Amino acid sequence: MKTSRRLGLIMILTGAALWGLSGPMIQWLFEHTGLTSGNFLVVRLLIAGLTILCFLFLSKKDIFSIWKLPKQWMQLIIFAVLGMLGAQYAFIEAIRVSNAVTATLFQFLGPVLITIYVAIQNRKWPSSTKMMAVIVAILGIYFLITNGSIENVMLSKQGIVFGILTMLGFTFYTLHPVSLIKRWGTMVIIGWGMFIGGVVLFIFNRQFSFHQLAKTLTVGTFSMLMLIILSGTASFLLYIGSLKYLSATETSILSSIEPLVAAIISIVWLNESFGLFQLLGGACIIAAVVFLTMPKREKFETKFEKTKQVF
């Protein structure tokens, strides 16, 4: 295995593991503090956004030109508020009212919605493989919510609502900034998206107070808050960095360890318990997303034919 490819694999697996770990860490923080989702997100988005922007600025990257073009910065603000802030808030609330594993699995369903959206946009049915993956994902959601019995719903109404909003938020988060990222780069858009989202939430979250935040946190819980921010930012940077050495398909498939890590950490550390059908539902969702992110069969066959010709 080439050194560059090995480095890419290490980066994506480490990044995915860190993101999977961040969910249980956030759950622990809520269980041990009176911190609200809004207050947590103000701190997380502002610090992470500023960290990325400062890193880019010190690396002599152009981070301000986007503000010279009204159409571009308007799209950026829409992404920051509805995509970055909206998706993050729904995800954090889903953790607060249910648990880290459930929130991570709902987030992981983004590719399923994207597949449906693309099919509607193109007015064309997805391939049989993708249709099967969508059906398996829907079955996984059913098992996750009901544990196999419609009369025994395991999630609260709030958990279901914020789970669905998480799925919708991360779908929008993925689709909306495509043209912005092509022009300005991923890190510039994500950095500004985090910072703007944090500023908007700070302005409209009247309950936020740095003094109150300081009273709420102890040395231990403040350390956990900083660790969550650090691991989340590192996870993103590792994911982006791995794309230099691996294809987007490979990184998408390998990132499927996120909910697995979240589940293991939650069971071992937080003493969470899951029903057999809920675990089956999680496995269905992961399998469905892996199939959806695999290359098209035609491309595989073309590559296979070319390989045969070489030999």
PDB file of C-alpha atoms in Angstrom:
ATOM      1  CA  MET A   1       0.000   0.000   0.000  1.00  0.00           C
ATOM      2  CA  LYS A   2       1.306   3.435  -0.946  1.00  0.00           C
ATOM      3  CA  THR A   3       2.282   5.717   1.949  1.00  0.00           C
ATOM      4  CA  SER A   4      -0.120   8.438   0.736  1.00  0.00           C
ATOM      5  CA  ARG A   5      -3.052   6.021   0.616  1.00  0.00           C
ATOM      6  CA  ARG A   6      -2.207   4.660   4.077  1.00  0.00           C
ATOM      7  CA  LEU A   7      -2.134   8.244   5.380  1.00  0.00           C
ATOM      8  CA  GLY A   8      -5.538   8.920   3.793  1.00  0.00           C
ATOM      9  CA  LEU A   9      -7.039   5.814   5.419  1.00  0.00           C
ATOM     10  CA  ILE A  10      -5.642   6.797   8.825  1.00  0.00           C
ATOM     11  CA  MET A  11      -7.026  10.333   8.427  1.00  0.00           C
ATOM     12  CA  ILE A  12     -10.582   9.347   7.435  1.00  0.00           C
ATOM     13  CA  LEU A  13     -10.850   6.575  10.042  1.00  0.00           C
ATOM     14  CA  THR A  14      -9.520   8.874  12.779  1.00  0.00           C
ATOM     15  CA  GLY A  15     -11.819  11.702  11.669  1.00  0.00           C
ATOM     16  CA  ALA A  16     -14.881   9.449  11.543  1.00  0.00           C
ATOM     17  CA  ALA A  17     -14.025   7.957  14.955  1.00  0.00           C
ATOM     18  CA  LEU A  18     -13.653  11.443  16.476  1.00  0.00           C
ATOM     19  CA  TRP A  19     -17.038  12.521  15.077  1.00  0.00           C
ATOM     20  CA  GLY A  20     -18.616   9.301  16.374  1.00  0.00           C
ATOM     21  CA  LEU A  21     -17.048  10.006  19.776  1.00  0.00           C
ATOM     22  CA  SER A  22     -18.276  13.616  19.881  1.00  0.00           C
ATOM     23  CA  GLY A  23     -21.946  12.556  20.113  1.00  0.00           C
ATOM     24  CA  PRO A  24     -21.571  10.618  23.413  1.00  0.00           C
ATOM     25  CA  MET A  25     -19.336  13.411  24.738  1.00  0.00           C
ATOM     26  CA  ILE A  26     -22.069  15.982  24.042  1.00  0.00           C
ATOM     27  CA  GLN A  27     -24.631  13.691  25.678  1.00  0.00           C
ATOM     28  CA  TRP A  28     -22.409  13.406  28.764  1.00  0.00           C
ATOM     29  CA  LEU A  29     -22.025  17.195  28.886  1.00  0.00           C
ATOM     30  CA  PHE A  30     -25.803  17.724  28.880  1.00  0.00           C
ATOM     31  CA  GLU A  31     -26.247  15.079  31.584  1.00  0.00           C
ATOM     32  CA  HIS A  32     -23.702  16.786  33.872  1.00  0.00           C
ATOM     33  CA  THR A  33     -24.505  20.462  33.305  1.00  0.00           C
ATOM     34  CA  GLY A  34     -27.467  22.790  32.888  1.00  0.00           C
ATOM     35  CA  LEU A  35     -26.104  23.830  29.504  1.00  0.00           C
ATOM     36  CA  THR A  36     -28.733  24.420  26.803  1.00  0.00           C
ATOM     37  CA  SER A  37     -28.329  23.439  23.152  1.00  0.00           C
ATOM     38  CA  GLY A  38     -28.313  27.115  22.131  1.00  0.00           C
ATOM     39  CA  ASN A  39     -25.585  28.131  24.594  1.00  0.00           C
ATOM     40  CA  PHE A  40     -23.462  25.125  23.672  1.00  0.00           C
ATOM     41  CA  LEU A  41     -23.752  25.888  19.958  1.00  0.00           C
ATOM     42  CA  VAL A  42     -22.849  29.575  20.348  1.00  0.00           C
ATOM     43  CA  VAL A  43     -19.531  28.579  21.916  1.00  0.00           C
ATOM     44  CA  ARG A  44     -18.901  25.661  19.571  1.00  0.00           C
ATOM     45  CA  LEU A  45     -19.632  27.477  16.322  1.00  0.00           C
ATOM     46  CA  LEU A  46     -17.800  30.694  17.228  1.00  0.00           C
ATOM     47  CA  ILE A  47     -14.631  28.964  18.442  1.00  0.00           C
ATOM     48  CA  ALA A  48     -14.527  26.379  15.626  1.00  0.00           C
ATOM     49  CA  GLY A  49     -15.318  28.994  12.961  1.00  0.00           C
ATOM     50  CA  LEU A  50     -12.688  31.427  14.217  1.00  0.00           C
ATOM     51  CA  THR A  51     -10.113  28.633  14.485  1.00  0.00           C
ATOM     52  CA  ILE A  52     -10.600  27.612  10.845  1.00  0.00           C
ATOM     53  CA  LEU A  53     -10.664  31.209   9.556  1.00  0.00           C
ATOM     54  CA  CYS A  54      -7.529  32.165  11.531  1.00  0.00           C
ATOM     55  CA  PHE A  55      -5.749  29.068  10.247  1.00  0.00           C
ATOM     56  CA  LEU A  56      -6.638  29.998   6.659  1.00  0.00           C
ATOM     57  CA  PHE A  57      -5.645  33.646   7.178  1.00  0.00           C
ATOM     58  CA  LEU A  58      -2.270  32.703   8.669  1.00  0.00           C
ATOM     59  CA  SER A  59      -1.798  30.301   5.733  1.00  0.00           C
ATOM     60  CA  LYS A  60      -2.267  33.361   3.465  1.00  0.00           C
ATOM     61  CA  LYS A  61      -5.537  32.101   1.992  1.00  0.00           C
ATOM     62  CA  ASP A  62      -8.005  34.628   0.621  1.00  0.00           C
ATOM     63  CA  ILE A  63     -10.985  34.542   3.001  1.00  0.00           C
ATOM     64  CA  PHE A  64     -12.502  37.985   2.363  1.00  0.00           C
ATOM     65  CA  SER A  65     -13.080  38.192  -1.408  1.00  0.00           C
ATOM     66  CA  ILE A  66     -16.426  36.406  -1.137  1.00  0.00           C
ATOM     67  CA  TRP A  67     -17.826  39.479   0.686  1.00  0.00           C
ATOM     68  CA  LYS A  68     -17.254  41.624  -2.415  1.00  0.00           C
ATOM     69  CA  LEU A  69     -19.920  39.696  -4.355  1.00  0.00           C
ATOM     70  CA  PRO A  70     -23.497  40.150  -3.013  1.00  0.00           C
ATOM     71  CA  LYS A  71     -24.943  37.008  -4.637  1.00  0.00           C
ATOM     72  CA  GLN A  72     -22.150  34.901  -3.167  1.00  0.00           C
ATOM     73  CA  TRP A  73     -22.311  36.203   0.401  1.00  0.00           C
ATOM     74  CA  MET A  74     -26.116  35.993   0.381  1.00  0.00           C
ATOM     75  CA  GLN A  75     -25.840  32.294  -0.490  1.00  0.00           C
ATOM     76  CA  LEU A  76     -23.194  31.961   2.215  1.00  0.00           C
ATOM     77  CA  ILE A  77     -25.497  33.466   4.848  1.00  0.00           C
ATOM     78  CA  ILE A  78     -28.350  31.152   3.798  1.00  0.00           C
ATOM     79  CA  PHE A  79     -26.002  28.192   4.172  1.00  0.00           C
ATOM     80  CA  ALA A  80     -24.718  29.454   7.532  1.00  0.00           C
ATOM     81  CA  VAL A  81     -28.190  29.931   9.039  1.00  0.00           C
ATOM     82  CA  LEU A  82     -30.252  27.113   7.491  1.00  0.00           C
ATOM     83  CA  GLY A  83     -27.458  24.629   6.781  1.00  0.00           C
ATOM     84  CA  MET A  84     -24.725  24.982   9.367  1.00  0.00           C
ATOM     85  CA  LEU A  85     -26.757  26.371  12.282  1.00  0.00           C
ATOM     86  CA  GLY A  86     -29.975  24.535  11.403  1.00  0.00           C
ATOM     87  CA  ALA A  87     -28.361  21.123  10.996  1.00  0.00           C
ATOM     88  CA  GLN A  88     -26.153  21.515  14.075  1.00  0.00           C
ATOM     89  CA  TYR A  89     -29.003  22.719  16.280  1.00  0.00           C
ATOM     90  CA  ALA A  90     -31.285  19.852  15.232  1.00  0.00           C
ATOM     91  CA  PHE A  91     -28.448  17.352  15.806  1.00  0.00           C
ATOM     92  CA  ILE A  92     -27.638  18.693  19.273  1.00  0.00           C
ATOM     93  CA  GLU A  93     -31.319  18.758  20.260  1.00  0.00           C
ATOM     94  CA  ALA A  94     -31.738  15.196  18.984  1.00  0.00           C
ATOM     95  CA  ILE A  95     -28.894  14.145  21.292  1.00  0.00           C
ATOM     96  CA  ARG A  96     -30.433  16.044  24.223  1.00  0.00           C
ATOM     97  CA  VAL A  97     -33.942  14.555  23.897  1.00  0.00           C
ATOM     98  CA  SER A  98     -32.896  11.044  22.809  1.00  0.00           C
ATOM     99  CA  ASN A  99     -29.266   9.881  22.696  1.00  0.00           C
ATOM    100  CA  ALA A 100     -26.058  10.259  20.697  1.00  0.00           C
ATOM    101  CA  VAL A 101     -26.462   7.064  18.669  1.00  0.00           C
ATOM    102  CA  THR A 102     -29.976   7.904  17.475  1.00  0.00           C
ATOM    103  CA  ALA A 103     -28.932  11.441  16.487  1.00  0.00           C
ATOM    104  CA  THR A 104     -25.866  10.121  14.619  1.00  0.00           C
ATOM    105  CA  LEU A 105     -27.952   7.563  12.718  1.00  0.00           C
ATOM    106  CA  PHE A 106     -30.528  10.183  11.683  1.00  0.00           C
ATOM    107  CA  GLN A 107     -27.666  12.420  10.505  1.00  0.00           C
ATOM    108  CA  PHE A 108     -26.226   9.467   8.607  1.00  0.00           C
ATOM    109  CA  LEU A 109     -29.470   9.176   6.599  1.00  0.00           C
ATOM    110  CA  GLY A 110     -28.604  12.288   4.573  1.00  0.00           C
ATOM    111  CA  PRO A 111     -27.501  10.301   1.465  1.00  0.00           C
ATOM    112  CA  VAL A 112     -30.902   8.571   1.385  1.00  0.00           C
ATOM    113  CA  LEU A 113     -32.729  11.902   1.141  1.00  0.00           C
ATOM    114  CA  ILE A 114     -30.210  13.147  -1.414  1.00  0.00           C
ATOM    115  CA  THR A 115     -30.909  10.065  -3.562  1.00  0.00           C
ATOM    116  CA  ILE A 116     -34.657  10.776  -3.417  1.00  0.00           C
ATOM    117  CA  TYR A 117     -34.111  14.486  -4.139  1.00  0.00           C
ATOM    118  CA  VAL A 118     -31.931  13.768  -7.193  1.00  0.00           C
ATOM    119  CA  ALA A 119     -34.496  11.265  -8.510  1.00  0.00           C
ATOM    120  CA  ILE A 120     -37.294  13.851  -8.208  1.00  0.00           C
ATOM    121  CA  GLN A 121     -35.155  16.590  -9.750  1.00  0.00           C
ATOM    122  CA  ASN A 122     -34.203  14.401 -12.725  1.00  0.00           C
ATOM    123  CA  ARG A 123     -37.709  12.889 -12.954  1.00  0.00           C
ATOM    124  CA  LYS A 124     -36.115   9.479 -13.133  1.00  0.00           C
ATOM    125  CA  TRP A 125     -36.450   6.482 -10.869  1.00  0.00           C
ATOM    126  CA  PRO A 126     -33.239   5.487  -9.062  1.00  0.00           C
ATOM    127  CA  SER A 127     -31.531   2.251 -10.029  1.00  0.00           C
ATOM    128  CA  SER A 128     -32.816  -0.977  -8.493  1.00  0.00           C
ATOM    129  CA  THR A 129     -29.829  -1.068  -6.126  1.00  0.00           C
ATOM    130  CA  LYS A 130     -30.498   2.457  -4.886  1.00  0.00           C
ATOM    131  CA  MET A 131     -34.222   1.758  -4.545  1.00  0.00           C
ATOM    132  CA  MET A 132     -33.429  -1.296  -2.429  1.00  0.00           C
ATOM    133  CA  ALA A 133     -31.044   0.790  -0.308  1.00  0.00           C
ATOM    134  CA  VAL A 134     -33.743   3.431   0.275  1.00  0.00           C
ATOM    135  CA  ILE A 135     -36.252   0.732   1.300  1.00  0.00           C
ATOM    136  CA  VAL A 136     -33.708  -0.839   3.682  1.00  0.00           C
ATOM    137  CA  ALA A 137     -33.001   2.619   5.180  1.00  0.00           C
ATOM    138  CA  ILE A 138     -36.730   3.240   5.752  1.00  0.00           C
ATOM    139  CA  LEU A 139     -36.982  -0.186   7.389  1.00  0.00           C
ATOM    140  CA  GLY A 140     -34.002   0.788   9.563  1.00  0.00           C
ATOM    141  CA  ILE A 141     -35.764   3.991  10.670  1.00  0.00           C
ATOM    142  CA  TYR A 142     -38.865   1.963  11.571  1.00  0.00           C
ATOM    143  CA  PHE A 143     -36.838  -0.470  13.712  1.00  0.00           C
ATOM    144  CA  LEU A 144     -34.878   2.377  15.307  1.00  0.00           C
ATOM    145  CA  ILE A 145     -38.014   4.249  16.365  1.00  0.00           C
ATOM    146  CA  THR A 146     -40.278   1.308  17.306  1.00  0.00           C
ATOM    147  CA  ASN A 147     -37.863  -1.507  18.213  1.00  0.00           C
ATOM    148  CA  GLY A 148     -39.988  -3.750  16.004  1.00  0.00           C
ATOM    149  CA  SER A 149     -43.434  -2.906  17.410  1.00  0.00           C
ATOM    150  CA  ILE A 150     -45.547   0.081  16.352  1.00  0.00           C
ATOM    151  CA  GLU A 151     -47.300  -0.136  19.741  1.00  0.00           C
ATOM    152  CA  ASN A 152     -43.988   0.257  21.569  1.00  0.00           C
ATOM    153  CA  VAL A 153     -42.427   3.431  20.171  1.00  0.00           C
ATOM    154  CA  MET A 154     -39.002   3.849  21.793  1.00  0.00           C
ATOM    155  CA  LEU A 155     -38.384   7.499  20.896  1.00  0.00           C
ATOM    156  CA  SER A 156     -40.319  10.475  22.211  1.00  0.00           C
ATOM    157  CA  LYS A 157     -42.161  12.747  19.781  1.00  0.00           C
ATOM    158  CA  GLN A 158     -39.425  15.336  20.299  1.00  0.00           C
ATOM    159  CA  GLY A 159     -36.766  12.739  19.511  1.00  0.00           C
ATOM    160  CA  ILE A 160     -38.512  11.781  16.268  1.00  0.00           C
ATOM    161  CA  VAL A 161     -39.085  15.428  15.239  1.00  0.00           C
ATOM    162  CA  PHE A 162     -35.497  16.523  15.893  1.00  0.00           C
ATOM    163  CA  GLY A 163     -34.197  13.330  14.299  1.00  0.00           C
ATOM    164  CA  ILE A 164     -36.091  14.098  11.085  1.00  0.00           C
ATOM    165  CA  LEU A 165     -34.955  17.744  11.228  1.00  0.00           C
ATOM    166  CA  THR A 166     -31.366  16.498  11.634  1.00  0.00           C
ATOM    167  CA  MET A 167     -31.753  14.368   8.517  1.00  0.00           C
ATOM    168  CA  LEU A 168     -33.242  17.298   6.555  1.00  0.00           C
ATOM    169  CA  GLY A 169     -30.660  19.742   7.911  1.00  0.00           C
ATOM    170  CA  PHE A 170     -27.638  17.662   6.931  1.00  0.00           C
ATOM    171  CA  THR A 171     -29.167  17.046   3.490  1.00  0.00           C
ATOM    172  CA  PHE A 172     -29.490  20.804   2.932  1.00  0.00           C
ATOM    173  CA  TYR A 173     -26.026  21.280   4.454  1.00  0.00           C
ATOM    174  CA  THR A 174     -24.638  18.925   1.790  1.00  0.00           C
ATOM    175  CA  LEU A 175     -26.562  20.137  -1.268  1.00  0.00           C
ATOM    176  CA  HIS A 176     -26.765  23.919  -0.885  1.00  0.00           C
ATOM    177  CA  PRO A 177     -23.091  24.978  -0.725  1.00  0.00           C
ATOM    178  CA  VAL A 178     -21.869  22.894  -3.697  1.00  0.00           C
ATOM    179  CA  SER A 179     -21.371  25.893  -6.036  1.00  0.00           C
ATOM    180  CA  LEU A 180     -19.856  27.979  -3.220  1.00  0.00           C
ATOM    181  CA  ILE A 181     -17.365  25.244  -2.335  1.00  0.00           C
ATOM    182  CA  LYS A 182     -16.337  24.787  -5.986  1.00  0.00           C
ATOM    183  CA  ARG A 183     -15.500  28.492  -6.228  1.00  0.00           C
ATOM    184  CA  TRP A 184     -14.085  29.314  -2.794  1.00  0.00           C
ATOM    185  CA  GLY A 185     -13.005  26.006  -1.280  1.00  0.00           C
ATOM    186  CA  THR A 186     -14.492  23.860   1.462  1.00  0.00           C
ATOM    187  CA  MET A 187     -12.631  25.290   4.427  1.00  0.00           C
ATOM    188  CA  VAL A 188     -13.451  28.925   3.586  1.00  0.00           C
ATOM    189  CA  ILE A 189     -17.179  28.169   3.297  1.00  0.00           C
ATOM    190  CA  ILE A 190     -17.293  25.966   6.413  1.00  0.00           C
ATOM    191  CA  GLY A 191     -15.231  28.437   8.433  1.00  0.00           C
ATOM    192  CA  TRP A 192     -17.476  31.375   7.559  1.00  0.00           C
ATOM    193  CA  GLY A 193     -20.564  29.178   7.901  1.00  0.00           C
ATOM    194  CA  MET A 194     -19.655  28.241  11.472  1.00  0.00           C
ATOM    195  CA  PHE A 195     -18.694  31.772  12.459  1.00  0.00           C
ATOM    196  CA  ILE A 196     -21.817  33.406  10.948  1.00  0.00           C
ATOM    197  CA  GLY A 197     -24.063  30.707  12.424  1.00  0.00           C
ATOM    198  CA  GLY A 198     -22.531  31.332  15.853  1.00  0.00           C
ATOM    199  CA  VAL A 199     -22.954  35.118  15.558  1.00  0.00           C
ATOM    200  CA  VAL A 200     -26.618  34.788  14.452  1.00  0.00           C
ATOM    201  CA  LEU A 201     -27.402  32.420  17.321  1.00  0.00           C
ATOM    202  CA  PHE A 202     -25.593  34.721  19.788  1.00  0.00           C
ATOM    203  CA  ILE A 203     -27.729  37.683  18.647  1.00  0.00           C
ATOM    204  CA  PHE A 204     -31.070  35.859  18.852  1.00  0.00           C
ATOM    205  CA  ASN A 205     -30.317  33.708  21.898  1.00  0.00           C
ATOM    206  CA  ARG A 206     -31.148  36.247  24.608  1.00  0.00           C
ATOM    207  CA  GLN A 207     -30.562  33.687  27.345  1.00  0.00           C
ATOM    208  CA  PHE A 208     -26.880  33.419  26.459  1.00  0.00           C
ATOM    209  CA  SER A 209     -24.500  35.001  28.942  1.00  0.00           C
ATOM    210  CA  PHE A 210     -20.786  34.373  29.322  1.00  0.00           C
ATOM    211  CA  HIS A 211     -21.172  35.001  33.061  1.00  0.00           C
ATOM    212  CA  GLN A 212     -23.966  32.419  33.341  1.00  0.00           C
ATOM    213  CA  LEU A 213     -21.953  30.013  31.198  1.00  0.00           C
ATOM    214  CA  ALA A 214     -18.981  30.341  33.542  1.00  0.00           C
ATOM    215  CA  LYS A 215     -21.225  29.613  36.547  1.00  0.00           C
ATOM    216  CA  THR A 216     -22.725  26.559  34.831  1.00  0.00           C
ATOM    217  CA  LEU A 217     -19.399  24.906  33.992  1.00  0.00           C
ATOM    218  CA  THR A 218     -16.897  23.325  36.343  1.00  0.00           C
ATOM    219  CA  VAL A 219     -13.267  22.661  35.483  1.00  0.00           C
ATOM    220  CA  GLY A 220     -14.203  19.140  34.380  1.00  0.00           C
ATOM    221  CA  THR A 221     -17.211  20.102  32.253  1.00  0.00           C
ATOM    222  CA  PHE A 222     -15.366  23.077  30.719  1.00  0.00           C
ATOM    223  CA  SER A 223     -12.531  20.727  29.762  1.00  0.00           C
ATOM    224  CA  MET A 224     -15.081  18.404  28.149  1.00  0.00           C
ATOM    225  CA  LEU A 225     -16.607  21.338  26.230  1.00  0.00           C
ATOM    226  CA  MET A 226     -13.185  22.317  24.856  1.00  0.00           C
ATOM    227  CA  LEU A 227     -12.425  18.688  24.007  1.00  0.00           C
ATOM    228  CA  ILE A 228     -15.711  18.414  22.066  1.00  0.00           C
ATOM    229  CA  ILE A 229     -14.909  21.543  20.063  1.00  0.00           C
ATOM    230  CA  LEU A 230     -11.340  20.397  19.417  1.00  0.00           C
ATOM    231  CA  SER A 231     -12.333  16.865  18.366  1.00  0.00           C
ATOM    232  CA  GLY A 232     -15.163  18.128  16.137  1.00  0.00           C
ATOM    233  CA  THR A 233     -12.868  20.598  14.357  1.00  0.00           C
ATOM    234  CA  ALA A 234     -10.107  17.988  14.028  1.00  0.00           C
ATOM    235  CA  SER A 235     -12.631  15.501  12.635  1.00  0.00           C
ATOM    236  CA  PHE A 236     -13.641  17.920   9.894  1.00  0.00           C
ATOM    237  CA  LEU A 237     -10.040  18.814   8.989  1.00  0.00           C
ATOM    238  CA  LEU A 238      -9.050  15.136   8.850  1.00  0.00           C
ATOM    239  CA  TYR A 239     -12.030  14.333   6.611  1.00  0.00           C
ATOM    240  CA  ILE A 240     -11.178  17.163   4.208  1.00  0.00           C
ATOM    241  CA  GLY A 241      -7.493  16.232   4.281  1.00  0.00           C
ATOM    242  CA  SER A 242      -8.204  12.583   3.456  1.00  0.00           C
ATOM    243  CA  LEU A 243      -9.817  13.638   0.160  1.00  0.00           C
ATOM    244  CA  LYS A 244      -6.308  14.432  -1.138  1.00  0.00           C
ATOM    245  CA  TYR A 245      -5.416  10.734  -0.947  1.00  0.00           C
ATOM    246  CA  LEU A 246      -8.766   8.902  -1.271  1.00  0.00           C
ATOM    247  CA  SER A 247     -11.814   9.229  -3.487  1.00  0.00           C
ATOM    248  CA  ALA A 248     -15.034  10.777  -2.167  1.00  0.00           C
ATOM    249  CA  THR A 249     -16.668   7.338  -2.476  1.00  0.00           C
ATOM    250  CA  GLU A 250     -14.040   5.704  -0.278  1.00  0.00           C
ATOM    251  CA  THR A 251     -14.254   8.416   2.379  1.00  0.00           C
ATOM    252  CA  SER A 252     -18.071   8.172   2.412  1.00  0.00           C
ATOM    253  CA  ILE A 253     -17.991   4.409   2.899  1.00  0.00           C
ATOM    254  CA  LEU A 254     -15.254   4.500   5.547  1.00  0.00           C
ATOM    255  CA  SER A 255     -17.096   7.228   7.466  1.00  0.00           C
ATOM    256  CA  SER A 256     -19.802   4.627   8.180  1.00  0.00           C
ATOM    257  CA  ILE A 257     -17.873   3.744  11.342  1.00  0.00           C
ATOM    258  CA  GLU A 258     -19.264   6.973  12.926  1.00  0.00           C
ATOM    259  CA  PRO A 259     -22.520   5.440  14.272  1.00  0.00           C
ATOM    260  CA  LEU A 260     -20.657   2.240  15.197  1.00  0.00           C
ATOM    261  CA  VAL A 261     -18.183   4.210  17.334  1.00  0.00           C
ATOM    262  CA  ALA A 262     -21.044   6.236  18.843  1.00  0.00           C
ATOM    263  CA  ALA A 263     -22.888   3.018  19.754  1.00  0.00           C
ATOM    264  CA  ILE A 264     -19.852   1.327  21.343  1.00  0.00           C
ATOM    265  CA  ILE A 265     -18.908   4.421  23.371  1.00  0.00           C
ATOM    266  CA  SER A 266     -22.517   4.971  24.483  1.00  0.00           C
ATOM    267  CA  ILE A 267     -22.922   1.369  25.652  1.00  0.00           C
ATOM    268  CA  VAL A 268     -19.541   1.134  27.412  1.00  0.00           C
ATOM    269  CA  TRP A 269     -19.251   4.687  28.820  1.00  0.00           C
ATOM    270  CA  LEU A 270     -22.817   5.988  29.193  1.00  0.00           C
ATOM    271  CA  ASN A 271     -24.448   2.621  29.981  1.00  0.00           C
ATOM    272  CA  GLU A 272     -26.982   3.099  27.185  1.00  0.00           C
ATOM    273  CA  SER A 273     -29.058   0.061  26.224  1.00  0.00           C
ATOM    274  CA  PHE A 274     -30.635  -0.664  22.864  1.00  0.00           C
ATOM    275  CA  GLY A 275     -33.254  -3.200  21.818  1.00  0.00           C
ATOM    276  CA  LEU A 276     -32.372  -5.952  19.364  1.00  0.00           C
ATOM    277  CA  PHE A 277     -34.522  -4.421  16.620  1.00  0.00           C
ATOM    278  CA  GLN A 278     -33.018  -0.969  17.263  1.00  0.00           C
ATOM    279  CA  LEU A 279     -29.540  -2.419  16.695  1.00  0.00           C
ATOM    280  CA  LEU A 280     -30.874  -4.127  13.570  1.00  0.00           C
ATOM    281  CA  GLY A 281     -32.299  -0.789  12.437  1.00  0.00           C
ATOM    282  CA  GLY A 282     -28.915   0.852  12.891  1.00  0.00           C
ATOM    283  CA  ALA A 283     -27.256  -1.909  10.863  1.00  0.00           C
ATOM    284  CA  CYS A 284     -29.858  -1.448   8.088  1.00  0.00           C
ATOM    285  CA  ILE A 285     -29.187   2.307   7.928  1.00  0.00           C
ATOM    286  CA  ILE A 286     -25.408   1.840   7.757  1.00  0.00           C
ATOM    287  CA  ALA A 287     -25.724  -0.863   5.078  1.00  0.00           C
ATOM    288  CA  ALA A 288     -28.096   1.304   3.021  1.00  0.00           C
ATOM    289  CA  VAL A 289     -25.755   4.308   3.091  1.00  0.00           C
ATOM    290  CA  VAL A 290     -22.746   2.154   2.144  1.00  0.00           C
ATOM    291  CA  PHE A 291     -24.630   0.842  -0.909  1.00  0.00           C
ATOM    292  CA  LEU A 292     -25.754   4.364  -1.877  1.00  0.00           C
ATOM    293  CA  THR A 293     -22.199   5.708  -1.770  1.00  0.00           C
ATOM    294  CA  MET A 294     -20.634   2.877  -3.776  1.00  0.00           C
ATOM    295  CA  PRO A 295     -19.641   3.562  -7.404  1.00  0.00           C
ATOM    296  CA  LYS A 296     -22.143   2.822 -10.155  1.00  0.00           C
ATOM    297  CA  ARG A 297     -21.971  -0.683 -11.557  1.00  0.00           C
ATOM    298  CA  GLU A 298     -21.352   0.622 -15.081  1.00  0.00           C
ATOM    299  CA  LYS A 299     -18.239   2.473 -13.939  1.00  0.00           C
ATOM    300  CA  PHE A 300     -16.985  -0.626 -12.151  1.00  0.00           C
ATOM    301  CA  GLU A 301     -17.548  -2.797 -15.222  1.00  0.00           C
ATOM    302  CA  THR A 302     -15.762  -0.263 -17.448  1.00  0.00           C
ATOM    303  CA  LYS A 303     -12.758  -0.247 -15.142  1.00  0.00           C
ATOM    304  CA  PHE A 304     -12.825  -4.066 -15.031  1.00  0.00           C
ATOM    305  CA  GLU A 305     -12.811  -4.281 -18.834  1.00  0.00           C
ATOM    306  CA  LYS A 306      -9.863  -1.886 -19.047  1.00  0.00           C
ATOM    307  CA  THR A 307      -7.993  -3.966 -16.472  1.00  0.00           C
ATOM    308  CA  LYS A 308      -8.580  -7.135 -18.506  1.00  0.00           C
ATOM    309  CA  GLN A 309      -7.235  -5.409 -21.609  1.00  0.00           C
ATOM    310  CA  VAL A 310      -4.017  -4.533 -19.777  1.00  0.00           C
ATOM    311  CA  PHE A 311      -3.405  -8.199 -18.956  1.00  0.00           C
TER     312      PHE A 311
END
